[in-house]
Coordinates of C-alpha atoms in Angstrom, one line a residue:
X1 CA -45.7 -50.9 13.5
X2 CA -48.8 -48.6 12.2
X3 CA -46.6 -45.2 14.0
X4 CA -42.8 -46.5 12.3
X5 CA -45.0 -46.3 8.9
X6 CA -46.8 -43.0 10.1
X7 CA -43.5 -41.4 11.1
X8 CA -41.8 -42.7 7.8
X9 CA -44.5 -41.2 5.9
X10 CA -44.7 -37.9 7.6
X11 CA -41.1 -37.4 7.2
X12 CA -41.0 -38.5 3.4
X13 CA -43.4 -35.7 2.7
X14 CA -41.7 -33.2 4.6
X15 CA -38.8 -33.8 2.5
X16 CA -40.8 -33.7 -0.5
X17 CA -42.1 -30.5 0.5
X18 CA -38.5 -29.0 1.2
X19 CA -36.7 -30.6 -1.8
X20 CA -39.2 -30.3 -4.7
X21 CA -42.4 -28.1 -3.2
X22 CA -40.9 -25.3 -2.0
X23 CA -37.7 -25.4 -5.0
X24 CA -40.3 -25.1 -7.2
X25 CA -43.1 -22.9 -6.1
X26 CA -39.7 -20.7 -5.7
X27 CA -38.8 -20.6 -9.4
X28 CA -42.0 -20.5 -10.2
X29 CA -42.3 -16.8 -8.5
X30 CA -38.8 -16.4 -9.8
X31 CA -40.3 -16.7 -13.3
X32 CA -42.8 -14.6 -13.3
X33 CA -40.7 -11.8 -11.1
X34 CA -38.0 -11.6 -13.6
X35 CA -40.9 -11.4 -16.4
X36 CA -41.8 -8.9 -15.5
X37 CA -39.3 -6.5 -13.6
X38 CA -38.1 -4.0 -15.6
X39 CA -34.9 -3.5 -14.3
X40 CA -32.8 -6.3 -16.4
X41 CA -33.6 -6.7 -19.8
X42 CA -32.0 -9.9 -19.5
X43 CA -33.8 -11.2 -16.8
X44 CA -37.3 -10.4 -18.7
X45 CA -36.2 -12.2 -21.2
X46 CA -34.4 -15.2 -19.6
X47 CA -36.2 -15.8 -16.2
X48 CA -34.6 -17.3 -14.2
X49 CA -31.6 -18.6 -16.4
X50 CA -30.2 -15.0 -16.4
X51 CA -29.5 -15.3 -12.7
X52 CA -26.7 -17.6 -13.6
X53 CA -25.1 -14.8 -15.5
X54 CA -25.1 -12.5 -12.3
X55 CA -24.1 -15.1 -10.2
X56 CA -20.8 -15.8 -12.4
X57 CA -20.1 -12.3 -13.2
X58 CA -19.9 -11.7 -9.1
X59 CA -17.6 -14.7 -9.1
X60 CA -15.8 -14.0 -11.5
X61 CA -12.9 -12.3 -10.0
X62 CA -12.6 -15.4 -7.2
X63 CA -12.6 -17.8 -10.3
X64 CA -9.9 -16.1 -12.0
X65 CA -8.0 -15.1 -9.4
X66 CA -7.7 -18.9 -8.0
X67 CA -8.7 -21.1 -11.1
X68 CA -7.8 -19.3 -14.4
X69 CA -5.3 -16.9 -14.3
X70 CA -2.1 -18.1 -14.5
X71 CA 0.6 -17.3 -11.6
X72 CA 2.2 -13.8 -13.9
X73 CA -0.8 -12.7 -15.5
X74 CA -3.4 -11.3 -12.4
X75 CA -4.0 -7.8 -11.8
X76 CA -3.6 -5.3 -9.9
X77 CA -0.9 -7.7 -8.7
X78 CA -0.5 -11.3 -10.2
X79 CA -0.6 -14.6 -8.2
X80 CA 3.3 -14.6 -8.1
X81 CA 3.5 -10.9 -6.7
X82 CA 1.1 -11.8 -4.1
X83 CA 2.9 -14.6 -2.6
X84 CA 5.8 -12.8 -2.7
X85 CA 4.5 -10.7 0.0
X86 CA 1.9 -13.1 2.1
X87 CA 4.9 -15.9 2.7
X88 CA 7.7 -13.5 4.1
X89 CA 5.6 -12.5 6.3
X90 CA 3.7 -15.6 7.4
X91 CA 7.2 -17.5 7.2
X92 CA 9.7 -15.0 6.9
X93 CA 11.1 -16.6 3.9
X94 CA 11.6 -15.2 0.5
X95 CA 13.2 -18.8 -1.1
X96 CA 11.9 -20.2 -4.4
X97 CA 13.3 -23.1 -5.7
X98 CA 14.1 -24.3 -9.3
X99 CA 14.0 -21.2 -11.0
X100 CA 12.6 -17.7 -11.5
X101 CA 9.1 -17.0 -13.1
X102 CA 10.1 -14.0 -14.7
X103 CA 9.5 -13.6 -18.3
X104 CA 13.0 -12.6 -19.3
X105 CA 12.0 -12.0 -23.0
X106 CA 10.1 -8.7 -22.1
X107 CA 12.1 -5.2 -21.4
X108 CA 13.0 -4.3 -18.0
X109 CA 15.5 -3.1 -15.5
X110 CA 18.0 -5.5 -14.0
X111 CA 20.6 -5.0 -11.4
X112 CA 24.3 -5.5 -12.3
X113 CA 26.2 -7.7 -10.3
X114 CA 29.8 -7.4 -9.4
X115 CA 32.6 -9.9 -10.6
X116 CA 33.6 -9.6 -7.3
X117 CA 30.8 -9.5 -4.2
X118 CA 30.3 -8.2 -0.3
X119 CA 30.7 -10.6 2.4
X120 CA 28.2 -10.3 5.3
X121 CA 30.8 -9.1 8.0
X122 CA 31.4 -6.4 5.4
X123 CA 28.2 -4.9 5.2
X124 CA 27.5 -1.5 6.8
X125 CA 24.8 -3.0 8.4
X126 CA 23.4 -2.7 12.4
X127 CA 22.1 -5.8 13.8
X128 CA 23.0 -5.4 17.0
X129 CA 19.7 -6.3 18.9
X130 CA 17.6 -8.7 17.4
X131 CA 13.7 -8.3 16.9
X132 CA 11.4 -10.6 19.1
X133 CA 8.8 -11.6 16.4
X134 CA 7.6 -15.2 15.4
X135 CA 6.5 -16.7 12.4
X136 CA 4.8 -20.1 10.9
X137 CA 6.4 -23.3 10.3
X138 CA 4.2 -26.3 8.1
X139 CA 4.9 -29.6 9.8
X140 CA 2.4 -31.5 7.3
X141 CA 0.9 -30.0 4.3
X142 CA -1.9 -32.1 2.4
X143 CA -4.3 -31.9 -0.5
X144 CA -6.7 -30.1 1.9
X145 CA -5.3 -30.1 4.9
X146 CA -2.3 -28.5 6.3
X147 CA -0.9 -28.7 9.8
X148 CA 1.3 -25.5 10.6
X149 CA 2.6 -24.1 14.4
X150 CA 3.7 -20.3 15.2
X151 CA 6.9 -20.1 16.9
X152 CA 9.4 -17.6 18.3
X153 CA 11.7 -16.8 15.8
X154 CA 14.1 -13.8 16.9
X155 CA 15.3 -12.1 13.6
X156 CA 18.4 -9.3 12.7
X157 CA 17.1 -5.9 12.2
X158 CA 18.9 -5.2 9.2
X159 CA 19.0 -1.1 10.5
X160 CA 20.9 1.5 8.9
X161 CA 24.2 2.2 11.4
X162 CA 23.5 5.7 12.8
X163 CA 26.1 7.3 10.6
X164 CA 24.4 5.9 7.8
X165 CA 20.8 7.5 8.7
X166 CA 18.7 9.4 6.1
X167 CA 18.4 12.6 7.8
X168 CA 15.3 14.4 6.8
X169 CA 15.2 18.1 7.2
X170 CA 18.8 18.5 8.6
X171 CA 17.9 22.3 9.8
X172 CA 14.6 21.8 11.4
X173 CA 15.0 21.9 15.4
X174 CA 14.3 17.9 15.8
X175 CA 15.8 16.5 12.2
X176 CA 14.1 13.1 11.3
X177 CA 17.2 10.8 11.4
X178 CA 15.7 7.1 9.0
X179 CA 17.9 4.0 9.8
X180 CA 15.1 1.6 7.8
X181 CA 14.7 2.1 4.4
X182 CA 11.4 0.5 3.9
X183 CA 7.9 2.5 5.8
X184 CA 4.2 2.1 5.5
X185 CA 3.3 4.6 2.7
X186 CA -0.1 6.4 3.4
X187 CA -3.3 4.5 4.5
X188 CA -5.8 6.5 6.8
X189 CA -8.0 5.2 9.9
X190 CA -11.3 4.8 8.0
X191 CA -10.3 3.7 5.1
X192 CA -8.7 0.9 6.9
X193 CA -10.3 0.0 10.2
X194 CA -9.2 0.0 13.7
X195 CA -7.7 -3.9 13.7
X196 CA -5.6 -3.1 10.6
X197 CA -4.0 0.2 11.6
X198 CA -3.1 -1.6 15.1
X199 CA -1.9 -4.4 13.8
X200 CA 0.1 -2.0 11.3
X201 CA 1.6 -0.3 14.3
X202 CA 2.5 -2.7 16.2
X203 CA 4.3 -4.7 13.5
X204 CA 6.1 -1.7 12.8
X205 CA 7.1 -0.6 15.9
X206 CA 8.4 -3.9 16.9
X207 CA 10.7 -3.9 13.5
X208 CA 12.3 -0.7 15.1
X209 CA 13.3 2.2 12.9
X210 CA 10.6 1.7 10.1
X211 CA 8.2 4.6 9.8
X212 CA 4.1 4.6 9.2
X213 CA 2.4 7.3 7.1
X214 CA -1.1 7.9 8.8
X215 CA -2.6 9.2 5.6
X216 CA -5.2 11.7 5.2
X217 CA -7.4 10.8 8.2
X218 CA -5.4 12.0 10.6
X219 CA -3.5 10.6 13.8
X220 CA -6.0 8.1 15.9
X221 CA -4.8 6.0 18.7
X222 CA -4.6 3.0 16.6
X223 CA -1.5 4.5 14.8
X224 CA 0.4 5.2 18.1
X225 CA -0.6 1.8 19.9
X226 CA 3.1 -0.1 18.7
X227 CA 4.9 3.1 19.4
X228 CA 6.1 3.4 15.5
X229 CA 7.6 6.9 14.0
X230 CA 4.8 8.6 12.4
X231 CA 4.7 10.6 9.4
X232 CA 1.4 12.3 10.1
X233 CA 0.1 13.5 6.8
X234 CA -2.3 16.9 5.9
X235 CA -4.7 16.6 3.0
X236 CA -6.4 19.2 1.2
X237 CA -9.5 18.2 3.7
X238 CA -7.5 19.3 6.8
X239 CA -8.8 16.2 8.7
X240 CA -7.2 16.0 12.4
X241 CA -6.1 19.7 11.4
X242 CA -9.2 21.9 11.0
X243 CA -12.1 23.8 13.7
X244 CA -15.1 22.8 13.2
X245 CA -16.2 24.9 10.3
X246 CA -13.8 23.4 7.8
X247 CA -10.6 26.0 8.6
X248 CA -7.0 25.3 9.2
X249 CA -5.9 25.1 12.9
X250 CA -2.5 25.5 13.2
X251 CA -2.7 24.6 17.3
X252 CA -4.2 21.0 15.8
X253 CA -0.7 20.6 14.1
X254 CA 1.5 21.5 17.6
X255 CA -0.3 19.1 19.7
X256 CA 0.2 16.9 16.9
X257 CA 4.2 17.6 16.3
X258 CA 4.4 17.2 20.6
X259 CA 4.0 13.7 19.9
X260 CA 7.2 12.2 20.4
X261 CA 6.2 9.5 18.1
X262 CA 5.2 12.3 15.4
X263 CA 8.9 12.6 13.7
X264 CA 7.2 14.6 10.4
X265 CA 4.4 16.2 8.2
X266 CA 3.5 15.6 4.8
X267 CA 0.8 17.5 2.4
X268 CA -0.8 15.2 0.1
X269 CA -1.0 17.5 -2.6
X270 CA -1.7 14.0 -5.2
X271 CA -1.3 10.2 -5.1
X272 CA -1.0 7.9 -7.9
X273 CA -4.2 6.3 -8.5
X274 CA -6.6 10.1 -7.9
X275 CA -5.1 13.3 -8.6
X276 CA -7.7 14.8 -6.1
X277 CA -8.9 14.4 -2.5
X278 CA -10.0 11.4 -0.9
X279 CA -13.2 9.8 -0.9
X280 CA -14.5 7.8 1.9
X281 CA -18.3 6.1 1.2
X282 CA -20.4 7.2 4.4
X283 CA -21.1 4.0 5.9
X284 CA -17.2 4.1 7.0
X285 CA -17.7 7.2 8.9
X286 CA -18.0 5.4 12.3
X287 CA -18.7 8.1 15.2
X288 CA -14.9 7.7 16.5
X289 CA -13.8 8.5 12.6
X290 CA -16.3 11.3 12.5
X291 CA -14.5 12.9 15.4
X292 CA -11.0 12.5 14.6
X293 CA -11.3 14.4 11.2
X294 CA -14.2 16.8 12.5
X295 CA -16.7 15.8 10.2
X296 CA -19.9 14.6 10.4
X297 CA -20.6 10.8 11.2
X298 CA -22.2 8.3 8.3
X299 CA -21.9 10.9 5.6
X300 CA -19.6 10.8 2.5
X301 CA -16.6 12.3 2.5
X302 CA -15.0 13.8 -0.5
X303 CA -11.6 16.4 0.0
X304 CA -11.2 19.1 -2.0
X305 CA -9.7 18.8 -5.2
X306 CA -6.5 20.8 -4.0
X307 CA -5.8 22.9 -0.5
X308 CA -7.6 25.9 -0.8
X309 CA -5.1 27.6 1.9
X310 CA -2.5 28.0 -1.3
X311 CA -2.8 27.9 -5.2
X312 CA 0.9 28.4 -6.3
X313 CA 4.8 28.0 -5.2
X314 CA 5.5 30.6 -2.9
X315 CA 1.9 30.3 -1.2
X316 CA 2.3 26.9 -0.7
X317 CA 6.3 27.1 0.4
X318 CA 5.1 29.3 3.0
X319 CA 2.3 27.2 4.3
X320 CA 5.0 24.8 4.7
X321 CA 7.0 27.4 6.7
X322 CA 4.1 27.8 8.7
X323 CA 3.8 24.2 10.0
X324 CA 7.6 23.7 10.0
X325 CA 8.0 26.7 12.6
X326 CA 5.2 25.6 14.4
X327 CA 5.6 22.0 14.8
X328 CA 9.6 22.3 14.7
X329 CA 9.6 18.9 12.9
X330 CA 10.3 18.8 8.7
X331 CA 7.7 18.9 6.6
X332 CA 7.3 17.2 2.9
X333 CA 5.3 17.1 -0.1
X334 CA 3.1 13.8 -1.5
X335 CA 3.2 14.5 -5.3
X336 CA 2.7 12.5 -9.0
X337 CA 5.0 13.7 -11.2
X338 CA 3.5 14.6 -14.7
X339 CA 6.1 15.7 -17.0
X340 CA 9.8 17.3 -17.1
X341 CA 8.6 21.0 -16.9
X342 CA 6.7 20.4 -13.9
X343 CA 9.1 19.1 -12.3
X344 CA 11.2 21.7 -13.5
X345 CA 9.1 24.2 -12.0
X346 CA 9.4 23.2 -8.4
X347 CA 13.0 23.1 -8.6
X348 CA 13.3 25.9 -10.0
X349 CA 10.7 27.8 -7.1
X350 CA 13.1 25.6 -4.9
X351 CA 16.4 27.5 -5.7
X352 CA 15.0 30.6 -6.9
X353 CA 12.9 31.3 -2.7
X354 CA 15.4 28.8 -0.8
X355 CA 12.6 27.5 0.3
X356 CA 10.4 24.5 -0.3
X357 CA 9.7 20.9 1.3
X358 CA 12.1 18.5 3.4
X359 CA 11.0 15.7 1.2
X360 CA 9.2 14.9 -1.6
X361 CA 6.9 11.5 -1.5
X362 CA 6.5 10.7 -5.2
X363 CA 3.7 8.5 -6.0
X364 CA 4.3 6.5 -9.0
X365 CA 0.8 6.3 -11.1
X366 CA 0.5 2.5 -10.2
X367 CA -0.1 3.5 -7.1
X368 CA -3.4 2.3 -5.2
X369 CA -6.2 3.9 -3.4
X370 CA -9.2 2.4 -1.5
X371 CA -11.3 4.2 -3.4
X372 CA -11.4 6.5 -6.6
X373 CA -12.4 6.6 -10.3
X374 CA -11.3 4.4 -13.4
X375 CA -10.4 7.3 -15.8
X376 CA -8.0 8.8 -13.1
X377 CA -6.6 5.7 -11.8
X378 CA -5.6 4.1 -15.1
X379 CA -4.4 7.5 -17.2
X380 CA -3.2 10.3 -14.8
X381 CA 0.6 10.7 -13.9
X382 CA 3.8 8.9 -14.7
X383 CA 4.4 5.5 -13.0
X384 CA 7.3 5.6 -10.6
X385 CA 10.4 4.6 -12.7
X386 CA 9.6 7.4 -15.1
X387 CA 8.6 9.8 -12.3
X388 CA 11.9 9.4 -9.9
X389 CA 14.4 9.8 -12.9
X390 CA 12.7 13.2 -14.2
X391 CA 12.5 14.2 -10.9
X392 CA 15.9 13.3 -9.2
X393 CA 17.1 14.9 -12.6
X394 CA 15.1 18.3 -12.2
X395 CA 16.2 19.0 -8.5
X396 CA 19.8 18.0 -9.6
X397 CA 19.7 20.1 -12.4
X398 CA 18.5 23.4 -10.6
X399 CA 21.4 22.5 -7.4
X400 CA 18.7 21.6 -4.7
X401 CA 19.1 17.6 -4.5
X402 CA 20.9 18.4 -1.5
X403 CA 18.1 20.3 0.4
X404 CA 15.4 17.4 0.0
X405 CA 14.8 13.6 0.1
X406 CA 12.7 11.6 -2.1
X407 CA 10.9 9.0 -0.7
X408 CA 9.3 6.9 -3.6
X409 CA 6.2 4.6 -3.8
X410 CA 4.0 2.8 -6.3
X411 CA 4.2 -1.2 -6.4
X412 CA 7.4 -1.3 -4.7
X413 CA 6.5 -4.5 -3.0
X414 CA 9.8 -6.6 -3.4
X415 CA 13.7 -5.9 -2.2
X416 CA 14.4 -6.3 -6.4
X417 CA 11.9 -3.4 -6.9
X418 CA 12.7 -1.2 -3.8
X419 CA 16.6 -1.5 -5.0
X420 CA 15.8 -0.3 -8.6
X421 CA 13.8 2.9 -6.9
X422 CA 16.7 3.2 -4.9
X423 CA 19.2 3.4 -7.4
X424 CA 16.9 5.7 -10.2
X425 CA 16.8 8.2 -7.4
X426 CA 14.9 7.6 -4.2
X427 CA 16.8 7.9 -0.8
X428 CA 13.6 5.8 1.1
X429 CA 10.9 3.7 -0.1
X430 CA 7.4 3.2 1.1
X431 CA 4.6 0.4 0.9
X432 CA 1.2 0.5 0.6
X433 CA -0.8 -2.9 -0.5
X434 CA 2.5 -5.1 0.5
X435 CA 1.4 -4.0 4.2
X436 CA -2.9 -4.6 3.4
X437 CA -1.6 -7.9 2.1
X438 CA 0.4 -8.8 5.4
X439 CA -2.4 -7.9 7.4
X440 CA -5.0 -10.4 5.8
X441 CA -5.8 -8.9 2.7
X442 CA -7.1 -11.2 -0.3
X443 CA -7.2 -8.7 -3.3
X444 CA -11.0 -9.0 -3.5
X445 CA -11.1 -5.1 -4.3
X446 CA -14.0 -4.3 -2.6
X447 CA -12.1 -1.5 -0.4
X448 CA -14.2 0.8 -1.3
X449 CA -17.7 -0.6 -0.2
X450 CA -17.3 -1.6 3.4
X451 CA -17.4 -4.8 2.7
X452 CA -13.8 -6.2 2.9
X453 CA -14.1 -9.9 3.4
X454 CA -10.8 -9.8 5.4
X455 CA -11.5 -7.1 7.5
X456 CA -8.8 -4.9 6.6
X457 CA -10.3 -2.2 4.4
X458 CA -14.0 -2.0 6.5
X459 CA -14.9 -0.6 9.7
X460 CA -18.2 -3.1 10.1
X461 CA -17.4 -4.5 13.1
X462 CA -18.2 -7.4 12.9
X463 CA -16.1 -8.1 9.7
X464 CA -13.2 -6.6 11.8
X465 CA -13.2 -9.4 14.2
X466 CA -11.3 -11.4 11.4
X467 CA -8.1 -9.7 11.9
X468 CA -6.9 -10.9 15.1
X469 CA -4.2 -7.9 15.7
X470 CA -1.8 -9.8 17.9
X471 CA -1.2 -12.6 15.0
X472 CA -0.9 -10.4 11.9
X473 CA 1.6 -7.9 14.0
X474 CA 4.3 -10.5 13.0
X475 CA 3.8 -10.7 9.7
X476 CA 4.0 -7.4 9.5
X477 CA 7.5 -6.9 11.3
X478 CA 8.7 -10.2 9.1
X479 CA 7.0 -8.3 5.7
X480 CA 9.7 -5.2 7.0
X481 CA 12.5 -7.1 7.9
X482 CA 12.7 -9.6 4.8
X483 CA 12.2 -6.7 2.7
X484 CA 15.4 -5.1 4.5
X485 CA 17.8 -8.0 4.4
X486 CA 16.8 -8.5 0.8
X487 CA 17.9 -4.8 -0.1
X488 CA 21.9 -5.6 1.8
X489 CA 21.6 -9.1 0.2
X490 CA 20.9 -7.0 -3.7
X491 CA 23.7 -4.7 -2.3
X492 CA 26.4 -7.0 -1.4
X493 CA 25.9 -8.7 -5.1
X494 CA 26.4 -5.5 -7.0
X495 CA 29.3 -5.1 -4.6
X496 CA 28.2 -2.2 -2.3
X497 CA 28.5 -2.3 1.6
X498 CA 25.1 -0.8 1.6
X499 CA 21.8 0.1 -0.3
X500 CA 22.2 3.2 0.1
X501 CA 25.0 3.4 -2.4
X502 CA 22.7 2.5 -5.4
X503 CA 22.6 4.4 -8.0
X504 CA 21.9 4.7 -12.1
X505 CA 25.3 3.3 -12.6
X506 CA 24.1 -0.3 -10.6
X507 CA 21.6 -1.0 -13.4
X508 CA 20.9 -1.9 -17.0
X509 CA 17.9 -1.4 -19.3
X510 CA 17.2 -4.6 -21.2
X511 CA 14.8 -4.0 -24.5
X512 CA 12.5 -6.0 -26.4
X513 CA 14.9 -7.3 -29.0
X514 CA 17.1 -8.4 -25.6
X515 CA 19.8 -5.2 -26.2
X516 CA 20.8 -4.3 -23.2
X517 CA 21.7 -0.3 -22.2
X518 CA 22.9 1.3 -19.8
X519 CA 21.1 3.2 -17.3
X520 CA 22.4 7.2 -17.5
X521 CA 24.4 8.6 -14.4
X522 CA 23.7 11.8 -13.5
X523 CA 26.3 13.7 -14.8
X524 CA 25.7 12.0 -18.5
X525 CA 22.2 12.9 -18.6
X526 CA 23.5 16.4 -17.8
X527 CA 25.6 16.0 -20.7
X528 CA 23.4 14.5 -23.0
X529 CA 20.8 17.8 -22.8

């Protein structure tokens, strides 16, 4: 009886020293820290009840995202945009039911429909072979639980026939023939670790015909590992592309273009959230990164503002002559269009030499980065609505809209948005964050410290091991092909056979006092200058 009481006693006053001895010797030090660190001026003067300040401000984003903000109102996109591209590709559904969300009161574009609609079996459409991919289906969902099974779910293509191709650069010896309208816009190996750009490539290789932009840290593995077309860009830091001492290496660009996978190459000359190079923290530099762009590992990389191998038109036309001739494949241009008379200018260079890009990649100013500055992200460049009319207008204006294909990006994350680029000019569309988002990501903007909870945007391994590549490769291929089918299903109500037949005409400007306007064709806004 004496030990039951002994142990009894002994383990009462080891909980007494865990639960009230060592809480309070701990704010006690706590106290007298904060007093006196000098650091935090509110932490000297509020020991110890400061720390609930830090503690909500680092919260604060999870709070709001999940608990305060309501489903239109988040940002960079709200809670409503977000699930509009996390369930196609967990479920491949895009159904809502009861009614739209969309505040109707406030201006925007809207699609006119025709008195008189497509049927399916009219559609210019090839989904001839179907795409093996699988997806999610909830058999019990709960309070706080929910009971869901993957299953094989073998889904139409929804492919451009080959007639009805985008051809980019028609006159270079292997032309670029694009039967999907929707790609990957640019993300780079290192900003993005190794799980996300395989899962990336897979997903996209096995929605066939959908392309994936390597962005500025050149080609790795990861990127060919689902056998997906590449677009392999060229930034002003030559990554992939330079010798060891910095320079340009033209033989770095043919082993590149003898890739079959490797169908084109694009110089980032801007994108929409920095109009300057990248930046990559040095903890991201892994050893393997460190050797695919030939720089040194663990040590921060920022590009040059601009390239520094041209500085105007004609110098930079014929750097893109040089890697045209040399890789044989066409070559484009990743700009953010700033006014009319810039604009103007390359058009203008464009008829005047006869030369110039095979496609232009316009990045609205929406666009997103894993990592830049405030003051450039919020106020630099047009967003993309603005951007693709002035410059669809420009290269129509000086007769080159013929030579060169627009390929437009910026928040273009649903078939309704990718239909309204579409149809103010773009011949192709790409996504950026719609593909982070398939992949895992949760928005919890720390891309730019290593630290992604999801493991998307980090290369820490051990945060990678989140992403488990063969599950999120089908939501990526159900993230393509939903957004696909949705852009024939816009089509066939506004009476076209195909998307690729939108144009100014399909759509109407509604204003703030609920006027509505329509959208200028081409050959009026010719008029009306």
């Amino acid at each position: 009886m004496n030990t039951f009481f002994e142990n009894v006693s002994l383990t009462a006053m080891i909980l007494f020293i865990l639960l009230v001895v060592v809480p309070a010797v701990t704010l006690v030090w706590l106290f007298f820290y904060d007093r006196g660190q000098k650091q935090h001026s509110i932490l000297r003067n509020f020991p110890i009840l400061g720390r609930v300040r830090y503690f909500l401000e680092q919260t604060g984003p999870e709070f709001r995202q999940y608990l305060f903000s309501d489903d239109n109102s988040g940002k960079p996109f709200s809670r409503e945009e977000y699930l509009h591209m996390v369930l196609p590709g967990k479920y491949k559904s895009s159904l809502i039911g009861f009614g739209s969300k969309r505040d109707f009161e406030e201006p925007g574009y809207y699609i006119r429909n025709a008195m008189f609609t497509k049927q399916n079996e009219e559609m210019r459409v090839d989904n001839s072979d179907l795409v093996d991919t699988r997806h999610y289906v909830i058999d019990d969902e709960g309070l706080f639980t929910r009971r869901e099974h993957m299953e094989d779910a073998p889904a139409l293509p929804w492919l451009l026939p080959p007639d009805d191709a985008v051809v980019i650069g028609p006159d270079c010896r292997e032309p670029f023939h694009v039967r999907s309208l929707l790609g990957q816009s640019a993300m780079s190996f290192g900003s993005l670790g190794k799980n996300a750009i395989t899962a990336l490539s897979k997903g996209i290789g096995m929605a066939k015909g959908a392309w994936m932009n390597t962005g500025e840290g050149g080609l790795s593995d990861y990127h060919l590992a689902g056998g997906p077309e590449i677009i392999a860009q060229i930034s002003s830091g030559l990554f992939g592309y330079r010798t060891p001492d910095g320079e340009f290496d033209i033989e770095k660009v043919k082993e590149k273009a003898a890739i079959p996978n490797v169908r084109a190459f694009e110089l980032k000359l801007a994108q929409g959230a920095k109009m300057r190079g990248g930046h990559v923290e040095g903890e991201k530099v892994t050893e393997e990164i460190a050797k695919i762009r030939t720089v040194e590992p663990y040590t921060t990389i920022n590009s040059p503002n601009r390239f520094r191998e041209f500085d105007d038109y004609p110098s930079m036309f014929e750097f893109i002559g040089q890697i045209r001739e040399a890789g044989g494949k066409p070559v484009g241009i990743k700009v953010v269009i700033g006014s009319k008379s810039e604009a103007d200018e390359l058009a203008g260079w464009m008829k005047k030499t006869g030369k110039g890009p095979d496609f232009i990649s316009v990045d609205g100013s929406e666009g997103g980065s894993g990592a830049t500055y405030q003051d450039l992200a919020d106020s630099l460049g047009l967003p993309i609505k603005t951007a693709l009319t002035i410059l669809d207008d420009s290269l129509r204006e000086h007769g080159v809209r013929d030579r060169v294909k627009i390929i437009a990006s910026g928040k273009i994350t649903t078939p309704d948005k990718a239909a309204v680029a579409l149809a103010l000019g773009a011949d192709l569309v790409q996504v950026a964050r719609g593909f982070m988002i398939s992949v895992g990501c949760i928005m919890a903007l720390k891309c730019h410290t290593n630290e992604c909870p999801a493991g998307v945007a980090t290369t820490d391994e051990d945060l990678q091991r989140a992403l488990v590549v063969d599950e999120k490769k089908y939501r990526v291929t159900n993230y393509i092909l939903t957004m696909r089918e949705g852009l024939f299903r816009i089509a066939a109500a506004a009476g076209l056979d195909s998307p690729t037949k939108l144009d100014r005409t399909h759509l109407v400007y509604l204003d703030e006092r609920g006027r509505a306007y329509p959208v200028q064709g081409h050959d009026e806004h010719l008029r009306a200058q």
